[in-house]
Amino acid sequence: MADETGGATAGRTGSTTAREPGGTTARETGDVREPGAGPAAREPVMRARDAAPRGAAMAAEGRLPPERVALVDLLDRLLAGGVVVTGDLVLSIADIELVRISLRALIMSVRSSESLDTGVRYEPQRY
Amino acid sequence: MADSATYLYAITREKDRADPERLAGVAGVAGAPVRAVPQAGLVAYVSTVPLAEFGEEPLRRSLEDLDWVGETARAHHRVVETVAMDAATAPVRLVTVYSGDAQVRAMLERRHEDLATVLAQVAGRREWGVKVYAHPARPASPVGARAPESPEASGAGPGTAYLRRRKASLRGRDEAWREAAERAEHIHEALADVAVATRRHRAQDPRLSGRDEWMLLNGAYLVDEDRRGEFAAAVEGLREPGIDVEITGPWAPYSFTALEFAAPEDRDGG
């Protein structure tokens, strides 16, 4: 479960928000709101102030491009899910501790940059 | 030694084979074009990649570069999304590199049954992500929530504000946590009723999610396409004061195809 790092946050109420990794519009999915319309847009990879207008426009076009998907959500799936094969491989994720490496980089990056508007525009971090 | 390798993104059944024109329109990792490699009633979607970038040593370095990881993850995802647009798809984990197409074919041949089983399980279904955040022990009024240095702004004296904050934070933080965790369990169960399969990912680090609240649930739900509206309505119905429920999707079924084909005899069998 989550680390106990929660703090008091003023002015937020229970809500349901939505983002779309791609494929369909908010309207097609039923009762969910348009991407960027709610607190979800506060994620560091999708700041509300930047994402809202573009996000709404993208949703209107029918899908959000992969560039708009939160990198954290994507890595949850790309590093913990999917078919894993070994044998005959030059390389697989199992051979490299990518999770540890990339998350360390991600944490450092999120800390060091407060003005992200997409998941790819991190300040370079090298170790 | 060859100077290129085969990067594997996803697998579908041959009858679901992705539209070649659509595949031609998508760039894979390192900007490489995407090809379909059919074998044994299945199709693997691959790119030819240079070993100078995707060999073991270059990868060790690249994987420490967040820009590279982000770019590669998005390219991988872009291909998976394209393939999964109208086909039951088994995405392959990020950075799976074969020495050549022949090795990919051999894997399809060898793992045909397992893959066919998985693909049948995800056919006609999509993955949805639901994250639940709680902000427990939040004071009933915004006093002290943000401005410990300027209590006068709240209209209370510094001493009063301090005591109020202290009382709020001591008011059973453990209890608040237990209560919130129970609500998350309840939410997970309610969503599981609509889903055909569920998987719980680890809670995201607050530094990654960018949110101070506790992440109580980071769930993935495999939902029949014809129950999509029902699932969305279930999520909406879970809204209550004190928690945020965030839904993402639809995703290709990343969280429900996590097969581990890791038998050591593979090395001999190929």
Coordinates of C-alpha atoms in Angstrom, one line a residue:
Chain A
M1 CA 0.0 0.0 0.0
A2 CA 0.9 3.6 -0.2
D3 CA 3.6 5.2 2.0
E4 CA 2.1 7.3 4.7
T5 CA 3.0 10.6 3.2
G6 CA -0.4 12.1 2.9
G7 CA -0.9 15.6 4.1
A8 CA -3.7 18.0 4.6
T9 CA -4.9 19.4 1.3
A10 CA -7.4 22.2 1.3
G11 CA -10.2 22.7 -1.0
R12 CA -10.4 19.2 -2.6
T13 CA -13.5 17.2 -2.6
G14 CA -14.2 13.7 -3.7
S15 CA -14.4 13.5 -7.4
T16 CA -14.0 11.3 -10.4
T17 CA -11.8 12.3 -13.2
A18 CA -10.6 10.8 -16.3
R19 CA -7.7 10.7 -18.7
E20 CA -7.4 8.6 -21.8
P21 CA -4.3 6.9 -23.0
G22 CA -5.9 6.8 -26.4
G23 CA -8.5 5.3 -28.5
T24 CA -11.8 6.9 -27.5
T25 CA -13.3 10.1 -26.4
A26 CA -14.5 10.8 -23.0
R27 CA -18.0 10.9 -24.4
E28 CA -17.8 7.4 -25.6
T29 CA -16.7 6.1 -22.3
G30 CA -19.8 7.3 -20.6
D31 CA -19.8 9.3 -17.4
V32 CA -16.2 10.3 -17.2
R33 CA -15.0 13.8 -17.7
E34 CA -12.7 15.1 -20.4
P35 CA -9.0 14.8 -19.8
G36 CA -7.5 17.7 -18.1
A37 CA -10.8 18.9 -16.7
G38 CA -10.2 17.9 -13.1
P39 CA -7.7 17.2 -10.4
A40 CA -6.2 14.4 -12.3
A41 CA -4.5 17.0 -14.4
R42 CA -2.4 18.0 -11.4
E43 CA -0.1 15.1 -12.1
P44 CA 3.4 16.3 -12.8
V45 CA 3.3 14.8 -16.2
M46 CA 0.1 16.6 -17.1
R47 CA -0.2 19.9 -15.5
A48 CA -3.6 21.4 -15.6
R49 CA -2.6 24.8 -16.6
D50 CA -0.9 23.5 -19.7
A51 CA -2.9 20.3 -20.4
A52 CA -6.4 21.6 -20.1
P53 CA -6.9 23.4 -23.4
R54 CA -4.8 21.0 -25.5
G55 CA -6.3 18.0 -23.7
A56 CA -9.8 19.1 -24.4
A57 CA -8.9 19.7 -28.1
M58 CA -7.4 16.3 -28.3
A59 CA -10.4 14.7 -26.7
A60 CA -12.5 16.4 -29.2
E61 CA -10.5 14.9 -32.0
G62 CA -11.3 11.5 -30.7
R63 CA -8.1 10.3 -29.0
L64 CA -5.2 11.4 -26.9
P65 CA -1.9 10.7 -28.5
P66 CA 0.6 8.6 -26.5
E67 CA 2.6 11.7 -25.7
R68 CA -0.3 12.8 -23.5
V69 CA -0.4 9.6 -21.4
A70 CA 1.1 10.0 -18.0
L71 CA 4.5 8.4 -18.0
V72 CA 4.0 7.0 -14.6
D73 CA 0.8 5.2 -15.5
L74 CA 2.5 3.9 -18.7
L75 CA 5.5 2.6 -16.8
D76 CA 3.2 0.8 -14.3
R77 CA 2.0 -1.2 -17.2
L78 CA 5.1 -1.5 -19.4
L79 CA 7.3 -2.6 -16.6
A80 CA 4.9 -4.8 -14.6
G81 CA 2.7 -6.1 -17.4
G82 CA 2.9 -7.6 -20.8
V83 CA 4.3 -10.9 -22.0
V84 CA 7.8 -11.6 -20.8
V85 CA 9.9 -13.9 -22.8
T86 CA 13.4 -15.2 -22.3
G87 CA 15.6 -17.5 -24.3
D88 CA 17.0 -16.5 -27.7
L89 CA 17.0 -13.0 -26.6
V90 CA 19.6 -10.4 -27.0
L91 CA 18.1 -8.7 -24.1
S92 CA 15.0 -8.4 -22.0
I93 CA 14.0 -6.3 -19.1
A94 CA 14.7 -9.2 -16.8
D95 CA 18.4 -8.7 -17.6
I96 CA 18.5 -5.2 -16.4
E97 CA 17.1 -3.7 -13.3
L98 CA 15.2 -1.1 -15.3
V99 CA 12.5 -0.6 -12.7
R100 CA 15.0 0.5 -10.1
I101 CA 17.0 2.6 -12.5
S102 CA 14.3 4.4 -14.2
L103 CA 12.2 5.1 -11.1
R104 CA 15.2 6.5 -9.4
A105 CA 15.7 8.8 -12.4
L106 CA 12.0 9.6 -12.5
I107 CA 11.9 10.5 -8.9
M108 CA 14.9 12.8 -9.2
S109 CA 13.5 14.3 -12.3
V110 CA 10.1 15.0 -10.8
R111 CA 11.7 16.6 -7.8
S112 CA 14.0 18.8 -9.9
S113 CA 11.5 20.2 -12.4
E114 CA 8.3 21.8 -11.3
S115 CA 7.1 23.1 -14.7
L116 CA 6.5 20.0 -16.7
D117 CA 3.8 20.0 -19.2
T118 CA 4.3 16.6 -20.8
G119 CA 5.8 13.3 -19.6
V120 CA 8.7 13.6 -21.9
R121 CA 10.0 17.0 -21.2
Y122 CA 12.1 16.2 -18.1
E123 CA 15.3 17.9 -17.3
P124 CA 18.0 15.4 -18.1
Q125 CA 19.3 13.6 -15.1
R126 CA 22.5 11.5 -15.3
Y127 CA 24.1 9.4 -12.7
Chain B
M1 CA 28.0 -10.7 -35.6
A2 CA 25.0 -9.0 -37.0
D3 CA 24.6 -5.3 -36.4
S4 CA 20.9 -5.3 -36.0
A5 CA 18.3 -7.0 -33.8
T6 CA 14.5 -7.5 -33.7
Y7 CA 12.6 -5.5 -31.2
L8 CA 9.2 -7.1 -30.2
Y9 CA 6.2 -5.0 -29.3
A10 CA 3.1 -7.2 -29.3
I11 CA 1.4 -10.4 -30.5
T12 CA -2.0 -11.0 -32.0
R13 CA -3.8 -13.9 -33.6
E14 CA -3.2 -14.0 -37.4
K15 CA -6.9 -13.5 -38.1
D16 CA -6.7 -10.2 -36.2
R17 CA -3.7 -9.1 -38.1
A18 CA -3.3 -5.3 -38.0
D19 CA -4.1 -3.3 -41.1
P20 CA -0.7 -3.0 -43.0
E21 CA -1.5 0.6 -44.0
R22 CA -2.1 1.6 -40.4
L23 CA 1.1 -0.1 -39.3
A24 CA 3.0 1.7 -42.0
G25 CA 1.8 5.0 -40.5
V26 CA 3.3 4.4 -37.1
A27 CA 6.9 4.9 -36.0
G28 CA 8.4 2.4 -33.6
V29 CA 11.2 2.7 -31.2
A30 CA 14.1 4.8 -32.5
G31 CA 11.8 5.8 -35.3
A32 CA 12.0 2.4 -36.9
P33 CA 9.2 1.1 -39.2
V34 CA 7.0 -1.7 -37.8
R35 CA 6.7 -5.1 -39.5
A36 CA 4.4 -8.1 -38.9
V37 CA 6.1 -11.5 -38.5
P38 CA 3.5 -14.3 -38.9
Q39 CA 4.0 -17.8 -37.5
A40 CA 1.8 -20.6 -36.2
G41 CA -1.4 -18.7 -36.5
L42 CA 0.0 -15.7 -34.6
V43 CA 1.6 -12.5 -35.6
A44 CA 4.4 -10.7 -33.9
Y45 CA 4.9 -6.9 -34.4
V46 CA 8.5 -6.0 -34.6
S47 CA 11.0 -3.4 -35.7
T48 CA 14.6 -3.9 -36.8
V49 CA 16.8 -1.9 -34.4
P50 CA 20.5 -1.2 -34.5
L51 CA 22.5 -3.1 -31.9
A52 CA 24.5 0.1 -31.5
E53 CA 21.5 1.4 -29.6
F54 CA 19.7 -1.8 -28.5
G55 CA 22.6 -4.0 -27.6
E56 CA 23.2 -4.9 -24.0
E57 CA 25.8 -2.3 -23.2
P58 CA 24.2 0.7 -24.9
L59 CA 20.9 -0.3 -23.3
R60 CA 22.4 -0.3 -19.8
R61 CA 23.4 3.3 -20.4
S62 CA 20.2 4.4 -22.1
L63 CA 18.0 3.0 -19.4
E64 CA 19.5 5.5 -17.0
D65 CA 18.4 8.3 -19.2
L66 CA 14.9 9.2 -18.4
D67 CA 14.4 11.0 -21.7
W68 CA 15.3 7.8 -23.6
V69 CA 13.1 5.7 -21.4
G70 CA 10.2 8.0 -21.8
E71 CA 10.6 8.2 -25.5
T72 CA 11.0 4.5 -25.9
A73 CA 8.0 3.7 -23.7
R74 CA 5.8 6.0 -25.7
A75 CA 7.0 4.6 -29.0
H76 CA 6.3 1.1 -27.7
H77 CA 2.9 2.2 -26.4
R78 CA 2.1 3.9 -29.8
V79 CA 2.7 0.6 -31.6
V80 CA 0.8 -1.4 -29.1
E81 CA -2.2 1.0 -29.3
T82 CA -2.1 0.8 -33.1
V83 CA -2.2 -2.9 -33.1
A84 CA -4.8 -3.1 -30.3
M85 CA -7.1 -0.7 -32.0
D86 CA -9.3 -3.5 -33.2
A87 CA -7.5 -6.8 -32.2
A88 CA -7.1 -8.9 -29.2
T89 CA -3.5 -8.0 -28.3
A90 CA -0.8 -9.3 -26.0
P91 CA 1.6 -6.5 -25.4
V92 CA 5.2 -7.5 -24.7
R93 CA 7.2 -6.0 -21.9
L94 CA 9.2 -2.9 -22.7
V95 CA 12.6 -3.6 -24.3
T96 CA 12.4 -7.2 -25.4
V97 CA 15.0 -7.6 -28.1
Y98 CA 15.7 -10.8 -30.2
S99 CA 18.7 -11.4 -32.2
G100 CA 16.6 -11.8 -35.3
D101 CA 13.2 -12.6 -36.8
A102 CA 14.0 -16.3 -36.8
Q103 CA 14.1 -16.3 -33.0
V104 CA 10.8 -14.5 -32.8
R105 CA 9.2 -17.1 -35.1
A106 CA 10.7 -19.9 -32.9
M107 CA 9.2 -18.3 -29.8
L108 CA 5.7 -18.0 -31.5
E109 CA 5.9 -21.6 -32.5
R110 CA 7.0 -22.8 -29.1
R111 CA 4.6 -20.6 -27.0
H112 CA 1.7 -20.9 -29.4
E113 CA -0.7 -22.5 -26.9
D114 CA 0.0 -20.1 -24.1
L115 CA -0.3 -17.1 -26.3
A116 CA -3.5 -18.3 -27.9
T117 CA -5.0 -18.9 -24.4
V118 CA -4.1 -15.4 -23.3
L119 CA -5.3 -13.8 -26.4
A120 CA -8.6 -15.6 -26.1
Q121 CA -8.9 -14.2 -22.5
V122 CA -8.5 -10.6 -23.6
A123 CA -10.5 -10.7 -26.8
G124 CA -13.4 -8.2 -26.7
R125 CA -12.1 -6.7 -23.5
R126 CA -10.2 -3.6 -22.5
E127 CA -8.1 -2.7 -19.5
W128 CA -9.1 0.3 -17.3
G129 CA -7.0 1.8 -14.6
V130 CA -8.6 3.2 -11.5
K131 CA -6.6 5.0 -8.9
V132 CA -8.0 6.1 -5.6
Y133 CA -6.5 8.9 -3.5
A134 CA -7.5 9.9 0.0
H135 CA -6.7 13.0 1.9
P136 CA -7.3 11.7 5.4
A137 CA -7.3 13.9 8.5
R138 CA -8.0 16.9 6.5
P139 CA -9.3 19.7 8.8
A140 CA -12.9 20.5 8.5
S141 CA -12.0 24.0 7.7
P142 CA -9.1 25.1 5.6
V143 CA -7.4 26.5 8.6
G144 CA -3.8 25.6 8.8
A145 CA -3.8 23.5 5.6
R146 CA -1.4 25.7 3.8
A147 CA -0.1 28.7 5.7
P148 CA 1.6 27.8 8.9
E149 CA 3.6 31.0 8.7
S150 CA 0.7 33.3 8.4
P151 CA -2.0 32.2 10.8
E152 CA -3.5 35.7 10.8
A153 CA -4.9 35.0 7.3
S154 CA -7.2 32.4 8.8
G155 CA -8.6 34.8 11.3
A156 CA -7.2 32.8 14.3
G157 CA -4.3 33.6 16.5
P158 CA -1.1 31.7 16.0
G159 CA -1.6 29.6 19.1
T160 CA -5.2 28.7 18.2
A161 CA -4.2 27.7 14.7
Y162 CA -1.3 25.6 16.0
L163 CA -3.5 23.7 18.4
R164 CA -6.2 23.2 15.8
R165 CA -3.6 21.8 13.4
R166 CA -2.1 19.6 16.0
K167 CA -5.5 18.3 17.0
A168 CA -6.3 17.5 13.4
S169 CA -3.1 15.7 12.8
L170 CA -3.4 13.7 16.0
R171 CA -7.0 12.8 15.4
G172 CA -6.3 9.2 14.8
R173 CA -4.0 9.2 11.8
D174 CA -3.9 5.5 12.0
E175 CA -7.6 5.3 12.3
A176 CA -8.0 7.5 9.2
W177 CA -5.6 5.2 7.3
R178 CA -7.5 2.1 8.3
E179 CA -10.8 3.7 7.3
A180 CA -9.4 4.8 4.0
A181 CA -7.9 1.4 3.3
E182 CA -11.3 -0.2 3.9
R183 CA -12.9 2.2 1.5
A184 CA -10.4 1.3 -1.1
E185 CA -11.1 -2.4 -0.6
H186 CA -14.8 -1.7 -1.0
I187 CA -14.1 0.2 -4.2
H188 CA -11.9 -2.5 -5.6
E189 CA -14.6 -5.2 -4.8
A190 CA -17.3 -3.1 -6.4
L191 CA -15.2 -2.7 -9.6
A192 CA -14.2 -6.3 -9.6
D193 CA -17.9 -7.2 -9.8
V194 CA -18.1 -5.6 -13.2
A195 CA -14.6 -6.8 -14.4
V196 CA -13.7 -10.2 -15.6
A197 CA -10.2 -9.9 -14.1
T198 CA -8.4 -7.5 -11.8
R199 CA -4.9 -6.7 -10.9
R200 CA -3.5 -4.4 -8.3
H201 CA -0.4 -2.5 -9.1
R202 CA 1.8 -1.1 -6.4
A203 CA 0.8 2.4 -5.2
Q204 CA 2.7 5.0 -7.0
D205 CA 5.3 6.9 -5.1
P206 CA 3.8 10.3 -4.2
R207 CA 6.8 11.9 -5.8
L208 CA 5.9 10.3 -9.1
S209 CA 2.2 10.8 -8.9
G210 CA 2.7 14.4 -7.9
R211 CA 0.0 14.2 -5.3
D212 CA 0.4 14.5 -1.6
E213 CA -2.6 12.2 -0.8
W214 CA -2.3 8.6 0.0
M215 CA -2.8 6.4 -3.0
L216 CA -5.1 3.7 -1.7
L217 CA -5.7 1.8 -4.9
N218 CA -3.8 1.5 -8.2
G219 CA -6.0 -1.1 -9.8
A220 CA -6.3 -2.5 -13.3
Y221 CA -9.6 -4.0 -14.5
L222 CA -10.2 -6.1 -17.5
V223 CA -13.7 -5.2 -18.7
D224 CA -15.9 -6.6 -21.4
E225 CA -16.4 -4.0 -24.1
D226 CA -20.2 -4.3 -23.8
R227 CA -19.9 -3.5 -20.1
R228 CA -17.8 -0.4 -20.6
G229 CA -20.7 1.9 -19.7
E230 CA -21.5 -0.1 -16.7
F231 CA -18.0 0.1 -15.4
A232 CA -17.8 3.8 -15.9
A233 CA -21.0 4.2 -14.1
A234 CA -19.7 2.0 -11.2
V235 CA -16.6 4.3 -11.0
E236 CA -18.8 7.4 -11.0
G237 CA -21.0 5.9 -8.3
L238 CA -18.0 5.5 -6.0
R239 CA -17.5 9.2 -5.6
E240 CA -17.6 10.3 -2.0
P241 CA -16.3 13.1 0.1
G242 CA -12.6 12.8 1.1
I243 CA -11.4 10.6 -1.8
D244 CA -10.5 11.1 -5.4
V245 CA -11.2 8.4 -7.9
E246 CA -9.3 8.7 -11.2
I247 CA -10.0 6.4 -14.2
T248 CA -7.6 5.9 -17.1
G249 CA -8.3 3.9 -20.2
P250 CA -9.1 2.1 -22.2
W251 CA -5.6 0.5 -22.3
A252 CA -4.4 -2.5 -24.2
P253 CA -4.5 -5.3 -21.7
Y254 CA -1.0 -4.8 -20.4
S255 CA -1.9 -5.9 -16.9
F256 CA -3.5 -9.2 -18.0
T257 CA -0.9 -10.6 -20.3
A258 CA 1.9 -10.8 -17.9
L259 CA 3.0 -14.3 -18.9
E260 CA 6.4 -15.3 -17.8
F261 CA 8.0 -17.6 -20.4
A262 CA 11.1 -18.1 -18.4
A263 CA 11.9 -21.8 -18.5
P264 CA 15.6 -22.4 -18.7
E265 CA 15.3 -25.1 -21.3
D266 CA 14.3 -22.4 -23.7
R267 CA 17.9 -21.8 -24.4
D268 CA 18.2 -25.3 -25.7
G269 CA 14.8 -25.4 -27.4
G270 CA 15.5 -22.5 -29.7

